[in-house]
XYZ file of C-alpha atoms in Angstrom:
676
model
C 112.993 -36.903 227.014
C 115.013 -34.277 224.920
C 114.673 -34.604 221.053
C 117.558 -35.036 219.039
C 119.488 -32.040 217.710
C 118.564 -32.867 214.251
C 114.853 -32.569 214.862
C 115.226 -29.263 216.573
C 116.767 -27.982 213.399
C 113.619 -28.998 211.347
C 111.393 -27.083 213.873
C 113.390 -23.920 213.254
C 111.380 -21.046 211.303
C 113.808 -20.683 208.679
C 113.473 -24.331 207.537
C 109.682 -24.204 207.659
C 109.732 -21.114 205.311
C 112.006 -22.898 202.876
C 110.005 -26.119 202.695
C 106.804 -24.093 202.332
C 108.326 -22.026 199.287
C 109.381 -25.325 197.585
C 105.778 -26.724 198.278
C 104.049 -23.788 196.685
C 106.496 -23.648 193.700
C 106.042 -27.331 192.754
C 102.074 -26.745 193.160
C 102.059 -23.706 190.854
C 104.297 -25.744 188.242
C 102.091 -28.684 188.162
C 98.839 -26.662 187.897
C 100.520 -24.583 185.101
C 101.749 -27.456 183.216
C 98.296 -29.253 183.547
C 96.458 -26.058 182.425
C 98.939 -25.534 179.501
C 98.417 -28.945 178.013
C 94.519 -29.316 178.570
C 93.769 -25.974 176.790
C 94.852 -26.015 173.153
C 93.561 -22.317 172.389
C 95.571 -20.806 175.381
C 98.958 -22.637 175.345
C 101.709 -21.518 177.058
C 104.343 -21.414 174.376
C 107.892 -22.245 175.194
C 110.590 -21.689 172.447
C 113.669 -23.492 172.026
C 116.526 -23.258 169.776
C 119.288 -25.580 168.513
C 122.816 -25.167 166.781
C 122.218 -24.214 163.109
C 118.883 -22.583 163.483
C 118.703 -18.757 163.285
C 115.267 -18.477 164.861
C 113.739 -20.098 167.994
C 110.880 -22.505 166.925
C 107.595 -23.126 168.845
C 106.348 -26.544 169.348
C 103.147 -25.143 168.223
C 104.535 -24.841 164.592
C 101.972 -26.262 162.101
C 98.976 -25.706 164.170
C 96.216 -23.419 163.067
C 94.994 -20.512 165.413
C 92.152 -18.236 165.287
C 93.814 -14.809 165.986
C 90.676 -12.786 166.331
C 89.465 -15.379 168.972
C 92.741 -15.151 170.683
C 92.671 -11.420 170.949
C 89.278 -11.462 172.253
C 89.827 -14.178 174.821
C 93.211 -13.287 176.222
C 93.240 -9.675 175.427
C 96.999 -9.755 174.999
C 99.569 -9.574 172.014
C 98.668 -10.348 168.467
C 99.267 -13.529 166.373
C 102.834 -14.916 166.512
C 103.840 -15.891 163.069
C 105.421 -19.302 163.157
C 108.947 -19.678 161.097
C 109.510 -22.977 159.694
C 112.700 -24.680 161.135
C 115.706 -25.182 159.045
C 116.481 -28.522 157.911
C 119.382 -30.041 160.151
C 119.273 -33.950 159.656
C 118.537 -36.696 156.835
C 115.324 -37.347 158.715
C 114.051 -33.950 158.396
C 115.075 -33.770 154.771
C 113.029 -36.849 154.228
C 109.949 -35.379 155.959
C 110.286 -32.139 154.065
C 110.189 -34.066 150.659
C 106.496 -35.229 151.391
C 105.357 -31.311 151.784
C 105.862 -28.208 149.891
C 109.287 -26.774 150.901
C 108.851 -23.672 153.246
C 110.576 -20.455 151.982
C 114.244 -20.139 153.193
C 114.746 -18.407 156.616
C 117.543 -16.194 155.434
C 115.254 -14.834 152.596
C 112.582 -14.154 154.821
C 114.854 -11.943 156.880
C 115.953 -10.081 153.814
C 112.406 -9.530 152.490
C 111.158 -7.692 155.586
C 114.639 -6.789 156.921
C 113.686 -5.804 160.380
C 114.697 -8.672 162.851
C 118.133 -10.385 162.656
C 118.938 -14.033 163.646
C 119.218 -13.120 167.317
C 115.862 -11.283 167.401
C 117.341 -7.851 167.375
C 116.640 -4.957 165.055
C 119.069 -4.817 162.230
C 120.352 -2.142 160.065
C 121.927 -4.601 157.488
C 119.026 -5.432 155.172
C 117.530 -5.071 151.831
C 114.255 -4.113 151.239
C 111.817 -4.033 148.217
C 114.162 -5.918 146.038
C 113.313 -8.888 143.838
C 115.625 -11.717 145.018
C 115.938 -14.724 142.506
C 115.883 -17.004 145.560
C 112.397 -16.068 146.557
C 110.893 -16.323 142.937
C 108.153 -18.929 143.095
C 106.939 -21.241 140.241
C 103.159 -20.669 140.644
C 100.787 -23.495 140.648
C 97.061 -23.181 140.213
C 95.989 -26.316 142.173
C 96.511 -25.300 145.887
C 93.687 -23.885 148.352
C 94.809 -21.692 151.201
C 92.616 -22.349 154.290
C 92.248 -20.892 157.653
C 89.788 -21.272 160.645
C 87.513 -18.191 160.757
C 85.931 -16.572 163.856
C 82.799 -18.152 165.563
C 83.324 -21.641 164.073
C 83.295 -20.516 160.387
C 85.933 -21.064 157.890
C 87.718 -18.694 155.491
C 88.706 -20.748 152.183
C 90.480 -18.895 149.436
C 91.526 -21.037 146.350
C 95.135 -19.937 145.197
C 94.648 -17.400 142.273
C 95.908 -18.621 138.951
C 98.227 -16.761 136.694
C 96.716 -15.034 133.738
C 97.776 -15.811 130.439
C 101.059 -14.131 128.731
C 98.959 -12.095 126.482
C 97.689 -10.182 129.431
C 100.995 -8.906 130.922
C 100.137 -5.301 129.967
C 96.369 -5.755 130.706
C 94.379 -2.517 131.832
C 90.792 -3.869 132.277
C 88.661 -0.738 131.587
C 90.824 0.227 128.657
C 91.371 -3.394 127.060
C 87.565 -4.442 126.998
C 87.493 -5.344 123.252
C 83.945 -6.778 123.544
C 82.738 -3.361 124.977
C 84.595 -1.322 122.320
C 83.168 -3.179 119.534
C 79.607 -2.338 120.758
C 80.214 1.530 120.707
C 77.803 3.202 118.523
C 80.767 5.695 117.496
C 84.232 6.158 118.028
C 85.034 9.263 115.981
C 85.439 11.334 119.330
C 87.914 9.028 120.922
C 85.097 6.926 122.572
C 87.431 3.804 122.523
C 90.150 5.292 124.625
C 87.783 6.019 127.453
C 86.731 3.571 130.471
C 84.759 0.528 129.467
C 84.949 -1.875 132.598
C 84.273 -5.500 132.459
C 80.691 -6.481 133.472
C 80.036 -7.961 136.851
C 81.107 -11.515 136.833
C 83.801 -10.731 134.203
C 86.275 -8.890 136.528
C 89.946 -9.959 136.626
C 90.177 -13.002 138.480
C 93.795 -13.982 137.912
C 97.439 -12.737 138.581
C 98.695 -10.670 135.685
C 102.145 -12.257 135.109
C 105.420 -10.095 134.496
C 107.392 -10.173 131.290
C 110.094 -12.847 130.929
C 113.463 -11.529 132.449
C 111.719 -8.815 134.580
C 114.067 -7.038 136.904
C 114.037 -4.748 139.893
C 113.508 -1.264 138.221
C 116.429 0.925 138.562
C 116.175 3.628 141.157
C 115.444 7.194 140.823
C 117.215 9.602 139.581
C 118.958 6.918 137.423
C 115.629 5.575 136.069
C 114.948 9.107 134.537
C 117.642 8.482 132.065
C 117.488 4.565 131.485
C 115.348 1.610 132.215
C 115.543 -2.063 131.840
C 114.451 -3.245 128.246
C 113.131 -6.463 129.850
C 110.647 -4.658 131.911
C 108.925 -2.767 129.236
C 110.021 -5.077 126.016
C 108.414 -2.732 123.373
C 110.219 -1.070 120.653
C 107.533 0.601 118.661
C 108.267 3.977 120.156
C 111.938 3.530 119.166
C 111.075 2.896 115.769
C 108.425 5.691 115.424
C 110.139 8.385 117.425
C 113.705 7.402 117.527
C 114.864 10.514 115.113
C 113.016 12.845 117.681
C 115.369 12.261 120.728
C 112.664 10.627 122.581
C 113.990 7.363 123.317
C 116.784 4.885 122.118
C 117.707 1.070 122.537
C 121.092 0.325 123.926
C 121.793 -3.321 124.763
C 119.462 -4.311 127.665
C 118.430 -0.829 128.348
C 116.195 1.882 126.944
C 117.761 5.398 127.218
C 116.012 8.809 127.382
C 118.002 11.669 126.092
C 115.316 14.054 127.231
C 114.118 15.262 123.893
C 110.675 15.718 122.407
C 108.849 16.061 119.132
C 109.033 20.026 119.732
C 111.989 19.953 121.941
C 114.585 17.919 120.296
C 117.601 19.712 121.897
C 116.354 18.680 125.368
C 113.510 19.359 127.857
C 115.748 21.456 130.046
C 116.344 23.978 127.370
C 112.620 23.951 126.524
C 111.709 24.801 130.204
C 114.300 27.567 130.147
C 112.714 29.107 127.104
C 109.157 29.088 128.877
C 110.575 30.555 131.975
C 112.129 33.389 129.932
C 108.953 33.939 127.899
C 106.831 34.363 131.000
C 108.928 34.935 134.188
C 105.877 34.867 136.409
C 105.578 31.136 135.738
C 108.048 30.676 138.301
C 108.650 26.971 138.237
C 108.758 25.525 141.984
C 107.230 28.630 143.530
C 104.225 30.132 141.823
C 103.922 26.923 139.650
C 103.931 23.833 141.401
C 101.347 21.393 139.653
C 101.539 20.921 135.919
C 99.480 18.757 133.401
C 101.232 17.462 130.474
C 98.764 16.360 127.811
C 99.908 13.721 125.185
C 103.338 13.343 127.118
C 105.261 10.915 124.992
C 107.609 9.268 127.370
C 107.184 12.079 129.772
C 110.480 13.869 129.447
C 108.844 17.011 129.986
C 107.593 16.031 133.293
C 110.840 14.086 134.174
C 112.951 17.378 133.936
C 110.311 19.448 135.935
C 110.649 17.385 138.813
C 114.213 18.616 139.117
C 112.649 22.310 139.473
C 110.445 21.191 142.487
C 107.316 20.951 140.272
C 104.746 18.057 140.668
C 103.886 17.027 136.967
C 101.164 14.716 135.914
C 101.640 13.227 132.356
C 98.763 11.808 130.594
C 98.267 10.079 127.207
C 95.584 7.665 125.818
C 96.309 4.102 125.072
C 96.604 4.520 121.540
C 98.837 3.414 118.740
C 101.847 4.469 121.004
C 100.320 2.403 123.830
C 103.431 2.280 126.110
C 103.957 5.821 126.560
C 102.400 5.886 130.215
C 104.184 2.570 130.770
C 107.447 4.036 129.953
C 106.581 7.239 132.163
C 105.963 5.185 135.243
C 108.949 2.843 134.784
C 110.987 5.913 134.597
C 109.562 7.138 137.868
C 107.544 10.090 136.600
C 103.733 10.657 137.674
C 101.561 9.262 134.849
C 98.161 8.216 134.289
C 96.392 6.616 130.965
C 93.700 9.282 130.303
C 92.139 10.783 127.028
C 90.259 13.894 125.886
C 87.224 12.439 124.581
C 83.473 12.684 125.755
C 83.901 12.755 129.508
C 85.573 14.949 132.025
C 89.130 13.887 133.172
C 89.193 12.649 136.667
C 90.699 15.825 138.195
C 89.046 18.599 139.890
C 88.465 22.234 138.646
C 91.379 24.742 139.129
C 93.891 21.948 139.676
C 96.814 22.994 137.501
C 98.901 26.202 137.246
C 99.996 25.019 133.596
C 98.459 22.874 131.247
C 100.847 21.757 128.490
C 100.470 20.398 125.030
C 103.346 19.790 122.762
C 102.168 18.114 119.388
C 99.587 16.303 121.558
C 97.464 15.546 118.411
C 94.235 17.113 119.963
C 91.966 19.219 117.798
C 91.260 21.741 120.496
C 88.723 23.584 118.149
C 86.290 20.863 117.388
C 82.785 21.006 118.693
C 83.231 24.694 119.199
C 86.210 24.115 121.499
C 84.395 21.563 123.853
C 87.977 19.983 124.719
C 89.465 23.275 125.353
C 86.548 24.060 127.871
C 87.727 21.055 129.801
C 91.209 22.510 129.858
C 89.685 25.563 131.084
C 87.739 23.810 133.881
C 90.897 22.111 135.192
C 93.202 25.115 134.850
C 93.688 27.488 137.940
C 92.321 30.958 137.711
C 95.337 32.929 136.414
C 96.847 29.947 135.186
C 98.720 29.131 131.874
C 98.001 27.028 128.630
C 101.255 26.289 126.757
C 100.894 24.934 123.026
C 103.721 23.930 121.052
C 102.494 22.771 117.683
C 102.838 23.476 113.940
C 100.008 25.992 113.774
C 102.044 28.438 116.040
C 104.974 28.674 113.591
C 104.406 27.155 110.344
C 103.262 29.446 107.588
C 101.026 27.075 105.364
C 97.456 27.774 104.619
C 95.831 24.872 106.450
C 97.910 25.642 109.576
C 97.307 29.302 109.357
C 93.516 28.690 109.182
C 93.987 26.614 112.366
C 95.949 29.171 114.285
C 93.181 31.701 113.408
C 90.446 29.264 114.742
C 92.642 28.911 117.875
C 92.913 32.553 118.297
C 89.180 33.143 117.894
C 88.186 30.345 120.417
C 90.683 31.639 123.022
C 89.576 35.130 122.798
C 85.942 34.030 123.460
C 87.132 32.073 126.242
C 88.874 35.454 127.609
C 92.210 33.932 127.457
C 94.966 36.501 126.931
C 97.727 35.681 124.492
C 100.674 36.318 126.867
C 103.804 35.430 124.569
C 104.249 33.649 121.181
C 107.780 32.689 120.618
C 109.323 30.326 118.022
C 106.938 27.394 118.108
C 105.439 28.131 121.583
C 102.354 29.963 122.365
C 101.191 30.713 125.977
C 97.838 31.848 127.156
C 96.662 33.115 130.499
C 93.169 32.316 132.067
C 91.458 35.224 133.576
C 91.458 35.420 137.385
C 87.765 36.304 137.714
C 84.463 36.333 135.734
C 84.239 40.072 134.913
C 85.411 39.365 131.241
C 82.855 36.740 130.928
C 79.995 38.729 131.931
C 80.981 41.646 129.673
C 80.921 39.621 126.493
C 78.294 40.238 123.915
C 75.147 38.583 124.340
C 74.777 35.252 122.549
C 78.490 34.846 122.235
C 79.483 31.099 122.616
C 80.381 29.043 124.536
C 78.153 30.285 127.390
C 78.899 30.235 131.044
C 77.750 27.100 132.837
C 74.695 27.157 135.118
C 75.182 28.428 138.696
C 74.229 24.837 140.019
C 76.918 23.229 137.890
C 79.528 21.411 140.134
C 82.850 21.535 138.157
C 84.478 19.218 140.762
C 82.030 16.438 139.905
C 84.018 14.234 137.503
C 83.144 10.413 137.944
C 81.473 9.393 134.575
C 80.378 13.093 133.760
C 79.862 14.196 130.105
C 82.019 17.155 128.721
C 79.808 20.275 128.963
C 79.822 22.962 126.317
C 79.906 25.837 128.652
C 82.541 27.973 130.542
C 83.239 26.824 134.078
C 82.588 29.727 136.424
C 85.444 31.010 138.768
C 84.203 31.272 142.203
C 83.321 34.848 143.189
C 84.868 34.461 146.718
C 88.304 33.599 144.936
C 88.445 30.017 146.105
C 91.122 27.950 144.152
C 92.738 31.086 142.705
C 94.250 32.355 145.761
C 96.967 29.515 146.767
C 100.086 30.048 148.881
C 103.446 29.725 146.820
C 105.078 26.463 147.368
C 106.473 25.206 149.564
C 104.499 26.918 152.282
C 101.010 25.814 150.524
C 101.771 22.252 151.706
C 100.825 22.906 155.110
C 98.459 25.988 154.569
C 94.692 25.100 154.852
C 93.487 26.316 151.556
C 90.322 28.365 151.126
C 88.450 25.334 149.334
C 88.645 23.360 152.456
C 85.501 25.373 153.528
C 83.652 23.982 150.425
C 84.207 20.281 150.951
C 80.878 18.443 151.660
C 81.488 16.593 154.794
C 80.432 15.977 158.348
C 82.549 17.857 160.607
C 82.282 18.202 164.420
C 85.294 20.628 164.679
C 86.798 23.164 162.529
C 87.886 21.994 158.997
C 91.165 23.744 159.556
C 91.717 21.699 162.715
C 90.799 18.442 160.833
C 93.250 19.397 158.236
C 96.090 20.074 160.984
C 95.181 16.985 162.977
C 95.598 14.750 159.871
C 98.818 16.138 158.905
C 100.064 15.656 162.380
C 98.764 12.255 162.675
C 100.411 11.039 159.462
C 103.612 12.867 160.202
C 103.915 10.692 163.474
C 102.851 7.594 161.710
C 105.623 7.962 159.016
C 108.236 8.814 161.733
C 107.339 5.419 163.516
C 107.555 3.562 160.128
C 111.065 5.140 159.637
C 112.088 3.919 163.240
C 110.464 0.578 163.276
C 110.636 -0.551 159.724
C 113.576 1.452 158.319
C 111.565 3.136 155.470
C 114.472 5.505 154.674
C 116.102 2.267 153.331
C 113.179 1.510 151.138
C 113.675 2.234 147.463
C 110.322 4.094 147.299
C 109.387 6.142 144.178
C 105.903 5.672 142.776
C 103.580 5.590 145.705
C 99.664 5.063 145.702
C 97.640 6.278 148.634
C 94.245 4.449 147.959
C 92.242 6.611 150.361
C 94.058 9.815 150.866
C 91.688 12.388 152.746
C 93.448 15.773 152.413
C 96.712 14.269 151.508
C 98.368 14.148 154.811
C 100.035 10.739 154.113
C 101.766 12.242 150.880
C 102.733 15.522 152.848
C 104.471 13.522 155.635
C 106.492 11.668 152.879
C 107.637 15.078 151.892
C 108.256 16.303 155.097
C 110.463 13.390 155.871
C 112.494 13.733 152.868
C 111.381 10.737 150.946
C 112.538 10.896 147.222
C 109.166 9.742 146.018
C 105.897 11.023 144.460
C 102.487 10.060 145.681
C 99.234 9.645 143.506
C 96.459 10.455 145.870
C 93.170 8.776 145.342
C 89.832 10.089 146.379
C 87.159 7.302 146.459
C 83.848 8.209 145.093
C 82.361 6.633 148.367
C 83.642 9.600 150.528
C 84.002 13.222 150.581
C 85.571 14.929 147.455
C 88.714 16.311 148.802
C 90.694 16.534 145.674
C 90.446 20.271 145.314
C 92.260 20.544 148.685
C 94.840 18.042 147.686
C 95.794 20.107 144.526
C 95.504 23.467 146.521
C 98.264 21.745 148.659
C 100.633 21.125 145.624
C 100.009 17.580 145.526
C 98.618 15.051 142.887
C 95.412 13.062 143.113
C 92.600 11.422 141.074
C 88.915 10.403 141.769
C 88.331 6.800 141.547
C 85.932 3.964 142.589
C 87.638 0.821 143.826
C 84.767 -1.148 142.795
C 86.495 -0.750 139.444
C 90.110 -1.274 137.969
C 92.325 1.698 138.066
C 93.793 3.517 134.885
C 97.427 2.414 134.849
C 99.580 -0.329 133.499
C 100.505 -3.403 135.563
C 103.677 -3.182 137.735
C 103.735 0.583 138.045
C 103.923 1.218 141.850
C 106.296 0.414 144.574
C 103.943 1.124 147.396
C 100.476 0.579 147.783
C 98.981 2.342 151.018
C 95.411 1.766 152.288
C 94.076 3.265 155.485
C 90.521 2.592 156.422
C 89.670 1.667 152.801
C 88.526 -2.005 153.023
C 86.079 -1.635 155.965
C 84.233 1.099 154.030
C 84.519 -0.384 150.660
C 83.380 -3.949 151.592
C 79.675 -2.716 151.750
C 79.979 -2.009 147.866
C 82.646 -4.121 146.570
C 84.245 -7.469 146.667
C 87.321 -7.410 148.540
C 89.199 -9.973 146.496
C 88.624 -7.755 143.446
C 90.257 -4.776 145.125
C 93.067 -7.036 146.272
C 93.562 -8.391 142.560
C 93.750 -5.012 141.281
C 96.379 -4.090 144.090
C 98.446 -7.026 142.808
C 98.074 -5.954 139.187
C 99.311 -2.398 139.694
C 102.049 -3.397 142.435
C 105.728 -4.155 141.193
C 107.213 -7.340 142.168
C 109.246 -6.676 145.222
C 106.797 -3.850 146.149
C 105.027 -3.558 149.275
C 101.326 -2.949 150.296
C 100.582 -1.381 154.029
C 96.964 -1.894 154.901
C 95.627 -0.344 158.205
C 92.074 -1.142 158.886
C 89.772 -2.751 161.598
C 90.150 -6.213 162.888
C 87.096 -7.539 161.158
C 88.596 -7.236 157.692
C 92.102 -8.419 158.454
C 91.642 -12.067 158.399
C 89.779 -12.036 155.064
C 92.530 -9.674 153.649
C 95.314 -11.733 154.848
C 93.967 -15.071 153.273
C 93.525 -13.210 149.993
C 97.123 -11.796 150.221
C 98.430 -15.319 150.930
C 96.359 -16.838 147.905
C 97.918 -14.302 145.549
C 101.415 -15.403 146.570
C 102.176 -12.224 149.033
C 104.164 -12.530 151.989
C 102.083 -11.081 154.733
C 102.324 -10.357 158.460
C 99.939 -8.631 160.926
C 101.310 -5.943 163.214
C 99.953 -3.903 165.995
C 99.482 -0.066 165.232
C 101.192 2.273 167.653
C 98.089 2.296 169.963
C 99.035 -1.239 170.961
C 97.555 -4.606 171.213
C 94.275 -3.458 172.460
C 93.534 -1.189 169.460
C 90.785 -2.003 167.107
C 93.175 -1.414 164.114
C 96.087 -3.710 162.818
C 98.680 -3.182 159.982
C 98.705 -5.769 157.417
C 102.206 -5.643 155.742
C 102.511 -7.418 152.520
C 105.461 -8.136 150.080
C 104.793 -8.966 146.568
C 106.908 -11.791 145.154
C 107.912 -12.540 141.642
C 105.797 -15.259 140.393
C 106.541 -17.403 137.360
C 104.281 -19.877 135.611
């Protein structure tokens, strides 16, 4: 019997193939749906969007995920940061009233400014600005929690705001209890570091002054800053007649003068250049130390001559000098010539300058000038502008004779004395020291004295020897020295499996590529970076890369005491740096840096320090609207992100350029403006 024509159709190979394909598709869809709903840690995430929302929202919003575990189990992409949906109905408004309101979506886009509402890279954004819309009224009762790895739970209590009296607080310099216990203060001991004891460290967020505003950008900030950011008028009252600083409505203005250069820093620098042409600012002279800097106009105008100045002053009766300097965008630190070595290496500065810096250089047989000699490069210059140079009064003339006698015994040559400036030059080798009469003081330091050992080291009443091999004295002229491996690279105590020169070049290339990636992916050229702190700087490759990429910023390179002392190399490159232990607070005012950069720091220091102590110190010195970039291993990232959230920072975790399988991640944090 012949089958109907319709049945023959179903037996054709084409129809059978189509039916099989449909059956297989339905089977896989059912299995995928069942697997997704039965395993909460490995859900397949489907995003949906609706009119009025700028970002697609996951149905998993509000759920907690263990990022580390997800990476380990699935070996895929890093954590997706859920974005709160916009309110679109009265019902959702009612639900939102029962919970703390999420930050507005638009402001999150503006804060990070990389992805627009359609998920595309955008060039139209603002970065590093304090927006009134994202200012938070900060409470102290909330706790930030998250699931930790292997069943543990990370729980960080939201940090409280400190009292208003601490808004200019520098922990190691404002330790009143320790200062009261000092046996003597006649040599300036009260201006040195006296850090809080263990258990008494800073455990709150230092608040900004009322009316705090985003700092003015450089170079405008050289000449004026907001009064509300540094609301102190004592310097105006004391130094207004010396052309340092004036107040005009809501701003401080800086005419560019100083006690000894009332007619302006530029004219003063021209005079120094004419007195000693070999100084050659921006070529032979690259790194300069200004002692007792006032509001740092000397350093501010040196920067236009391609010089890297470091301005220092103690937190004394004119206690906001350094705060003004940093608000202006000039490299500066709180430091004092007292009883300990300053935290800079030997042969660091081509010129050390003192204009009425109120230091008695001849006391204790010149021990303070011996410290200047240690830090001054072989063949470098000491410039002194003070009353004993030019005034003909008996007491002042006696001080001048004492200075001449001391500098002669130090083998310094008085190169030029003109008007109110005297300039000496340090010898280039030890021959003069060795030819002095026996018994002449001060003596040469012992051969085994390490002039680069500076962390809590007492001043020594001896002359630092100049290396016989010429290390430190023979540096290439700027700008070639930035990428020329210096001689002192060979003297760094470190484990190296390849040539130090190869390590030096590799680090420079590495950071150049990293910064190029930041410029492309995160539009760093649109960041208003001026004051930058590299918390673990190595040879200074990060700072060198910023210069190479044309950033209008300066970097304070920090060399932690827990690693090799690379500070001499950093200064030989023509960069600035300081020795520091991140288990203790840093010697700067609150709100003084736009960007904090930490690469590989926390995974090392967690063995010695409390991570929250370091993070709270970062919050203290970072400006509201500033950023922190932390590159480190996965095992510290979860804790760091929880601490960042507890401080009120907006944080996001990103892959490095090596991709999702790398053991490193980048934690990008925005500091918001918090109000009590």
